[in-house]
mmCIF file of C-alpha atoms in Angstrom:
data_model
loop_
_atom_site.group_PDB
_atom_site.id
_atom_site.type_symbol
_atom_site.label_atom_id
_atom_site.label_comp_id
_atom_site.label_asym_id
_atom_site.label_seq_id
_atom_site.Cartn_x
_atom_site.Cartn_y
_atom_site.Cartn_z
ATOM 1 C CA UNK C 1 8.844 4.664 -22.757
ATOM 2 C CA UNK C 2 5.780 6.761 -23.662
ATOM 3 C CA UNK C 3 3.405 8.362 -20.887
ATOM 4 C CA UNK C 4 -0.165 6.570 -20.958
ATOM 5 C CA UNK C 5 -3.125 7.392 -19.133
ATOM 6 C CA UNK C 6 -3.936 4.542 -17.031
ATOM 7 C CA UNK C 7 -6.876 3.493 -14.932
ATOM 8 C CA UNK C 8 -5.859 1.502 -11.791
ATOM 9 C CA UNK C 9 -6.604 -2.353 -12.796
ATOM 10 C CA UNK C 10 -6.364 -3.897 -9.141
ATOM 11 C CA UNK C 11 -9.411 -4.075 -6.992
ATOM 12 C CA UNK C 12 -9.069 -3.126 -3.225
ATOM 13 C CA UNK C 13 -8.222 -6.021 -1.168
ATOM 14 C CA UNK C 14 -10.004 -6.130 2.337
ATOM 15 C CA UNK C 15 -12.279 -8.011 4.692
ATOM 16 C CA UNK C 16 -14.795 -6.872 7.320
ATOM 17 C CA UNK C 17 -12.097 -7.626 9.888
ATOM 18 C CA UNK C 18 -9.367 -5.466 8.155
ATOM 19 C CA UNK C 19 -7.652 -3.294 10.911
ATOM 20 C CA UNK C 20 -5.126 -1.502 8.911
ATOM 21 C CA UNK C 21 -4.854 -0.135 5.425
ATOM 22 C CA UNK C 22 -1.746 0.283 3.507
ATOM 23 C CA UNK C 23 -1.822 2.409 0.346
ATOM 24 C CA UNK C 24 0.687 2.723 -2.350
ATOM 25 C CA UNK C 25 0.819 5.407 -4.885
ATOM 26 C CA UNK C 26 0.025 3.431 -8.256
ATOM 27 C CA UNK C 27 0.857 0.064 -9.338
ATOM 28 C CA UNK C 28 4.113 -0.541 -11.179
ATOM 29 C CA UNK C 29 4.121 -2.036 -14.427
ATOM 30 C CA UNK C 30 5.003 -5.358 -12.834
ATOM 31 C CA UNK C 31 2.174 -5.336 -10.609
ATOM 32 C CA UNK C 32 -0.245 -4.306 -13.218
ATOM 33 C CA UNK C 33 1.103 -7.223 -15.206
ATOM 34 C CA UNK C 34 0.599 -9.589 -12.080
ATOM 35 C CA UNK C 35 -2.903 -7.998 -11.280
ATOM 36 C CA UNK C 36 -1.561 -7.622 -7.716
ATOM 37 C CA UNK C 37 0.161 -5.142 -5.313
ATOM 38 C CA UNK C 38 3.946 -5.171 -5.164
ATOM 39 C CA UNK C 39 4.473 -7.284 -7.945
ATOM 40 C CA UNK C 40 8.144 -6.381 -8.945
ATOM 41 C CA UNK C 41 10.482 -8.833 -7.861
ATOM 42 C CA UNK C 42 12.766 -6.415 -6.250
ATOM 43 C CA UNK C 43 10.177 -4.558 -4.291
ATOM 44 C CA UNK C 44 10.876 -5.359 -0.605
ATOM 45 C CA UNK C 45 7.210 -5.083 0.615
ATOM 46 C CA UNK C 46 6.615 -8.795 1.039
ATOM 47 C CA UNK C 47 9.758 -9.619 2.812
ATOM 48 C CA UNK C 48 9.363 -6.479 5.157
ATOM 49 C CA UNK C 49 5.872 -7.609 5.735
ATOM 50 C CA UNK C 50 6.957 -11.427 6.409
ATOM 51 C CA UNK C 51 9.818 -10.163 8.905
ATOM 52 C CA UNK C 52 7.242 -7.849 10.419
ATOM 53 C CA UNK C 53 4.745 -10.587 11.189
ATOM 54 C CA UNK C 54 7.257 -13.381 11.419
ATOM 55 C CA UNK C 55 5.627 -15.201 8.797
ATOM 56 C CA UNK C 56 7.143 -16.884 5.590
ATOM 57 C CA UNK C 57 7.260 -14.485 2.471
ATOM 58 C CA UNK C 58 4.651 -15.292 0.212
ATOM 59 C CA UNK C 59 5.866 -16.057 -3.356
ATOM 60 C CA UNK C 60 2.482 -15.836 -5.644
ATOM 61 C CA UNK C 61 -0.753 -13.905 -5.878
ATOM 62 C CA UNK C 62 -2.941 -16.393 -3.796
ATOM 63 C CA UNK C 63 -0.246 -16.617 -0.916
ATOM 64 C CA UNK C 64 0.163 -12.746 -0.934
ATOM 65 C CA UNK C 65 -3.765 -12.321 -0.941
ATOM 66 C CA UNK C 66 -4.018 -15.026 1.893
ATOM 67 C CA UNK C 67 -1.047 -13.263 3.749
ATOM 68 C CA UNK C 68 -3.064 -9.891 3.880
ATOM 69 C CA UNK C 69 -6.156 -11.262 4.802
ATOM 70 C CA UNK C 70 -4.711 -13.472 7.589
ATOM 71 C CA UNK C 71 -3.090 -10.457 9.141
ATOM 72 C CA UNK C 72 -6.057 -8.301 8.678
ATOM 73 C CA UNK C 73 -4.318 -5.968 6.152
ATOM 74 C CA UNK C 74 -6.645 -3.876 3.665
ATOM 75 C CA UNK C 75 -4.259 -2.875 0.432
ATOM 76 C CA UNK C 76 -4.949 -0.366 -2.213
ATOM 77 C CA UNK C 77 -3.481 2.712 -3.858
ATOM 78 C CA UNK C 78 -4.280 6.452 -3.631
ATOM 79 C CA UNK C 79 -4.529 6.829 -7.291
ATOM 80 C CA UNK C 80 -7.494 5.421 -9.443
ATOM 81 C CA UNK C 81 -6.025 6.838 -12.479
ATOM 82 C CA UNK C 82 -3.349 9.116 -13.806
ATOM 83 C CA UNK C 83 -0.938 9.561 -16.705
ATOM 84 C CA UNK C 84 2.257 7.634 -15.872
ATOM 85 C CA UNK C 85 5.571 6.649 -17.876
ATOM 86 C CA UNK C 86 6.258 3.109 -17.193
ATOM 87 C CA UNK C 87 6.615 2.872 -13.321
ATOM 88 C CA UNK C 88 8.038 6.312 -12.530
ATOM 89 C CA UNK C 89 6.329 8.022 -9.754
ATOM 90 C CA UNK C 90 7.928 11.164 -10.638
ATOM 91 C CA UNK C 91 6.082 11.189 -14.038
ATOM 92 C CA UNK C 92 2.512 10.967 -12.415
ATOM 93 C CA UNK C 93 0.210 13.585 -13.462
ATOM 94 C CA UNK C 94 -3.613 14.101 -14.169
ATOM 95 C CA UNK C 95 -4.351 12.368 -10.955
ATOM 96 C CA UNK C 96 -7.603 10.858 -10.019
ATOM 97 C CA UNK C 97 -7.816 9.551 -6.492
ATOM 98 C CA UNK C 98 -9.373 6.167 -5.363
ATOM 99 C CA UNK C 99 -12.555 6.470 -3.205
ATOM 100 C CA UNK C 100 -11.514 4.832 0.108
ATOM 101 C CA UNK C 101 -15.116 4.847 1.547
ATOM 102 C CA UNK C 102 -15.276 1.474 -0.476
ATOM 103 C CA UNK C 103 -12.747 0.227 2.240
ATOM 104 C CA UNK C 104 -13.464 2.587 5.263
ATOM 105 C CA UNK C 105 -17.294 2.081 5.204
ATOM 106 C CA UNK C 106 -16.856 -1.747 5.237
ATOM 107 C CA UNK C 107 -13.875 -2.581 7.497
ATOM 108 C CA UNK C 108 -12.948 -1.126 10.971
ATOM 109 C CA UNK C 109 -9.478 0.585 9.926
ATOM 110 C CA UNK C 110 -7.684 1.678 12.700
ATOM 111 C CA UNK C 111 -4.894 3.057 10.888
ATOM 112 C CA UNK C 112 -3.932 3.955 7.417
ATOM 113 C CA UNK C 113 -0.300 3.624 6.330
ATOM 114 C CA UNK C 114 1.021 5.216 2.988
ATOM 115 C CA UNK C 115 4.140 3.301 1.351
ATOM 116 C CA UNK C 116 6.706 6.079 0.536
ATOM 117 C CA UNK C 117 6.756 9.716 -0.262
ATOM 118 C CA UNK C 118 4.689 9.716 -3.377
ATOM 119 C CA UNK C 119 1.719 7.815 -1.604
ATOM 120 C CA UNK C 120 2.061 10.324 1.287
ATOM 121 C CA UNK C 121 2.048 13.434 -1.060
ATOM 122 C CA UNK C 122 -0.872 12.257 -3.070
ATOM 123 C CA UNK C 123 -2.895 11.115 0.042
ATOM 124 C CA UNK C 124 -2.528 14.371 1.611
ATOM 125 C CA UNK C 125 -3.420 16.396 -1.349
ATOM 126 C CA UNK C 126 -6.453 14.329 -2.488
ATOM 127 C CA UNK C 127 -7.701 12.095 0.050
ATOM 128 C CA UNK C 128 -7.018 13.513 3.697
ATOM 129 C CA UNK C 129 -9.037 16.591 2.852
ATOM 130 C CA UNK C 130 -12.078 14.530 1.915
ATOM 131 C CA UNK C 131 -12.071 11.738 4.405
ATOM 132 C CA UNK C 132 -10.503 13.946 7.200
ATOM 133 C CA UNK C 133 -8.108 10.996 8.538
ATOM 134 C CA UNK C 134 -4.317 11.440 8.442
ATOM 135 C CA UNK C 135 -2.076 8.522 7.412
ATOM 136 C CA UNK C 136 1.318 7.461 8.631
ATOM 137 C CA UNK C 137 4.084 7.662 5.976
ATOM 138 C CA UNK C 138 6.331 4.808 6.075
ATOM 139 C CA UNK C 139 9.499 4.604 3.839
ATOM 140 C CA UNK C 140 9.133 3.215 0.276
ATOM 141 C CA UNK C 141 9.664 -0.669 -0.095
ATOM 142 C CA UNK C 142 10.571 0.136 -3.853
ATOM 143 C CA UNK C 143 13.900 -0.706 -5.224
ATOM 144 C CA UNK C 144 14.334 2.621 -6.129
ATOM 145 C CA UNK C 145 14.696 3.401 -2.478
ATOM 146 C CA UNK C 146 18.124 2.126 -2.068
ATOM 147 C CA UNK C 147 19.190 4.209 0.916
ATOM 148 C CA UNK C 148 16.876 1.779 3.300
ATOM 149 C CA UNK C 149 18.381 -1.712 3.733
ATOM 150 C CA UNK C 150 15.822 -4.545 4.532
ATOM 151 C CA UNK C 151 16.690 -4.374 8.172
ATOM 152 C CA UNK C 152 15.969 -0.565 8.509
ATOM 153 C CA UNK C 153 12.824 -0.969 6.429
ATOM 154 C CA UNK C 154 11.670 -3.828 8.818
ATOM 155 C CA UNK C 155 12.203 -1.704 11.932
ATOM 156 C CA UNK C 156 10.415 1.155 10.309
ATOM 157 C CA UNK C 157 7.356 -0.930 9.368
ATOM 158 C CA UNK C 158 7.090 -2.712 12.789
ATOM 159 C CA UNK C 159 4.538 -0.158 13.834
ATOM 160 C CA UNK C 160 2.128 -1.816 11.122
ATOM 161 C CA UNK C 161 1.870 -5.029 13.402
ATOM 162 C CA UNK C 162 0.930 -2.935 16.708
ATOM 163 C CA UNK C 163 -2.483 -1.814 14.607
ATOM 164 C CA UNK C 164 -3.447 -5.488 14.687
ATOM 165 C CA UNK C 165 -4.835 -5.131 18.199
ATOM 166 C CA UNK C 166 -7.208 -2.464 19.723
ATOM 167 C CA UNK C 167 -4.543 0.310 19.708
ATOM 168 C CA UNK C 168 -6.028 3.593 19.064
ATOM 169 C CA UNK C 169 -4.980 5.372 15.902
ATOM 170 C CA UNK C 170 -4.153 8.346 18.293
ATOM 171 C CA UNK C 171 -1.071 6.207 19.337
ATOM 172 C CA UNK C 172 0.743 7.304 16.217
#
Protein backbone atom coordinates (compact mmCIF):
# COMPACT_ATOMS: atom_id res chain seq x y z
CA UNK A 1 0.00 0.00 0.00
CA UNK A 2 1.42 3.38 -0.99
CA UNK A 3 1.71 6.49 1.14
CA UNK A 4 -0.77 9.23 0.33
CA UNK A 5 -1.20 12.83 1.45
CA UNK A 6 -4.81 12.93 2.65
CA UNK A 7 -7.01 15.73 3.95
CA UNK A 8 -9.45 14.66 6.68
CA UNK A 9 -12.74 14.00 4.87
CA UNK A 10 -15.12 13.92 7.87
CA UNK A 11 -16.47 17.14 9.38
CA UNK A 12 -16.54 17.51 13.16
CA UNK A 13 -19.70 16.31 14.88
CA UNK A 14 -20.94 18.46 17.76
CA UNK A 15 -23.88 20.49 18.99
CA UNK A 16 -24.14 23.49 21.27
CA UNK A 17 -24.86 21.12 24.20
CA UNK A 18 -21.91 18.74 23.64
CA UNK A 19 -20.13 18.23 26.96
CA UNK A 20 -17.25 15.97 25.96
CA UNK A 21 -14.99 15.73 22.94
CA UNK A 22 -13.50 12.45 21.76
CA UNK A 23 -10.61 12.70 19.34
CA UNK A 24 -9.01 9.95 17.31
CA UNK A 25 -5.78 10.41 15.40
CA UNK A 26 -6.91 10.18 11.76
CA UNK A 27 -9.74 8.17 10.14
CA UNK A 28 -8.99 4.68 8.92
CA UNK A 29 -9.55 3.67 5.31
CA UNK A 30 -12.92 2.15 6.31
CA UNK A 31 -13.92 5.32 8.18
CA UNK A 32 -12.96 7.43 5.19
CA UNK A 33 -15.04 5.15 2.95
CA UNK A 34 -18.08 5.36 5.25
CA UNK A 35 -17.50 9.11 5.83
CA UNK A 36 -17.91 8.69 9.58
CA UNK A 37 -15.86 7.98 12.67
CA UNK A 38 -14.85 4.44 13.69
CA UNK A 39 -16.16 2.83 10.53
CA UNK A 40 -14.02 -0.32 10.62
CA UNK A 41 -16.30 -3.22 11.65
CA UNK A 42 -13.61 -4.58 14.00
CA UNK A 43 -13.15 -1.27 15.82
CA UNK A 44 -14.74 -1.61 19.25
CA UNK A 45 -15.59 2.08 19.75
CA UNK A 46 -19.33 1.70 19.21
CA UNK A 47 -19.61 -1.43 21.35
CA UNK A 48 -17.65 0.23 24.15
CA UNK A 49 -19.71 3.42 24.03
CA UNK A 50 -22.98 1.47 23.97
CA UNK A 51 -21.86 -0.51 27.04
CA UNK A 52 -20.71 2.64 28.87
CA UNK A 53 -24.03 4.41 28.24
CA UNK A 54 -26.15 1.25 28.60
CA UNK A 55 -27.57 1.84 25.15
CA UNK A 56 -27.91 -0.25 22.00
CA UNK A 57 -25.00 -0.46 19.58
CA UNK A 58 -25.58 1.83 16.61
CA UNK A 59 -25.14 0.02 13.31
CA UNK A 60 -25.24 2.67 10.59
CA UNK A 61 -24.04 6.26 10.21
CA UNK A 62 -27.40 7.93 11.05
CA UNK A 63 -27.68 5.81 14.23
CA UNK A 64 -24.06 6.56 15.16
CA UNK A 65 -24.57 10.28 14.63
CA UNK A 66 -27.76 10.23 16.74
CA UNK A 67 -26.01 8.21 19.48
CA UNK A 68 -23.28 10.83 19.85
CA UNK A 69 -25.70 13.75 19.79
CA UNK A 70 -28.04 12.07 22.31
CA UNK A 71 -25.16 11.54 24.73
CA UNK A 72 -23.76 15.07 24.19
CA UNK A 73 -20.54 13.79 22.67
CA UNK A 74 -18.56 15.72 20.09
CA UNK A 75 -16.25 13.71 17.84
CA UNK A 76 -13.41 14.55 15.52
CA UNK A 77 -9.73 13.75 15.03
CA UNK A 78 -6.50 15.47 15.99
CA UNK A 79 -5.13 15.49 12.45
CA UNK A 80 -6.49 17.63 9.59
CA UNK A 81 -4.12 16.23 6.98
CA UNK A 82 -1.12 13.94 6.83
CA UNK A 83 0.79 11.48 4.74
CA UNK A 84 -0.35 7.98 5.68
CA UNK A 85 -0.09 4.44 4.35
CA UNK A 86 -3.56 2.85 4.49
CA UNK A 87 -4.79 3.07 8.09
CA UNK A 88 -1.40 2.73 9.76
CA UNK A 89 -0.95 5.23 12.60
CA UNK A 90 2.72 4.27 12.64
CA UNK A 91 3.13 5.61 9.10
CA UNK A 92 1.66 9.08 9.82
CA UNK A 93 3.91 12.01 8.92
CA UNK A 94 3.63 15.58 7.58
CA UNK A 95 0.93 16.31 10.16
CA UNK A 96 -1.29 19.38 10.01
CA UNK A 97 -3.57 19.47 13.08
CA UNK A 98 -7.29 20.24 13.11
CA UNK A 99 -8.40 23.58 14.54
CA UNK A 100 -10.44 22.52 17.57
CA UNK A 101 -11.76 26.01 18.16
CA UNK A 102 -14.41 25.07 15.58
CA UNK A 103 -15.91 22.96 18.38
CA UNK A 104 -14.55 24.58 21.54
CA UNK A 105 -15.88 28.04 20.66
CA UNK A 106 -19.41 26.66 20.18
CA UNK A 107 -19.92 23.92 22.78
CA UNK A 108 -19.32 23.77 26.55
CA UNK A 109 -16.79 20.93 26.36
CA UNK A 110 -15.94 19.91 29.93
CA UNK A 111 -13.36 17.28 29.02
CA UNK A 112 -11.37 16.18 26.01
CA UNK A 113 -10.53 12.51 25.57
CA UNK A 114 -8.16 11.00 23.02
CA UNK A 115 -8.62 7.49 21.70
CA UNK A 116 -5.24 5.81 21.92
CA UNK A 117 -1.57 6.66 22.18
CA UNK A 118 -1.12 8.09 18.67
CA UNK A 119 -3.97 10.54 19.18
CA UNK A 120 -2.50 11.43 22.58
CA UNK A 121 1.00 12.00 21.16
CA UNK A 122 -0.32 14.15 18.31
CA UNK A 123 -2.64 16.09 20.63
CA UNK A 124 0.16 16.87 23.10
CA UNK A 125 2.52 17.90 20.29
CA UNK A 126 0.22 19.97 18.07
CA UNK A 127 -2.93 20.99 19.94
CA UNK A 128 -2.33 21.25 23.68
CA UNK A 129 0.32 23.99 23.29
CA UNK A 130 -2.12 26.04 21.20
CA UNK A 131 -5.33 25.69 23.24
CA UNK A 132 -3.79 25.09 26.66
CA UNK A 133 -6.09 22.20 27.58
CA UNK A 134 -4.99 18.73 28.56
CA UNK A 135 -6.71 15.63 27.24
CA UNK A 136 -7.30 12.30 28.97
CA UNK A 137 -5.78 9.41 27.03
CA UNK A 138 -7.96 6.32 26.89
CA UNK A 139 -6.86 2.95 25.48
CA UNK A 140 -7.40 2.60 21.76
CA UNK A 141 -10.56 0.86 20.60
CA UNK A 142 -8.74 -0.19 17.42
CA UNK A 143 -8.57 -3.89 16.57
CA UNK A 144 -4.78 -3.41 16.59
CA UNK A 145 -4.99 -2.99 20.38
CA UNK A 146 -5.64 -6.69 20.93
CA UNK A 147 -4.18 -6.63 24.46
CA UNK A 148 -7.35 -4.92 25.69
CA UNK A 149 -10.53 -7.00 25.84
CA UNK A 150 -13.92 -5.41 25.26
CA UNK A 151 -14.58 -5.65 29.01
CA UNK A 152 -11.30 -3.91 29.94
CA UNK A 153 -11.90 -1.19 27.35
CA UNK A 154 -15.43 -0.60 28.62
CA UNK A 155 -14.19 -0.25 32.18
CA UNK A 156 -11.46 2.20 31.14
CA UNK A 157 -13.90 4.26 29.06
CA UNK A 158 -16.53 4.56 31.85
CA UNK A 159 -15.00 7.91 32.85
CA UNK A 160 -16.55 9.39 29.68
CA UNK A 161 -20.03 9.01 31.16
CA UNK A 162 -19.03 10.94 34.29
CA UNK A 163 -18.45 14.03 32.16
CA UNK A 164 -22.06 14.16 31.02
CA UNK A 165 -22.99 16.00 34.22
CA UNK A 166 -21.49 19.17 35.61
CA UNK A 167 -18.29 17.51 36.74
CA UNK A 168 -15.25 19.75 36.60
CA UNK A 169 -12.54 18.78 34.16
CA UNK A 170 -10.19 19.01 37.17
CA UNK A 171 -11.72 15.74 38.42
CA UNK A 172 -9.48 13.78 36.02
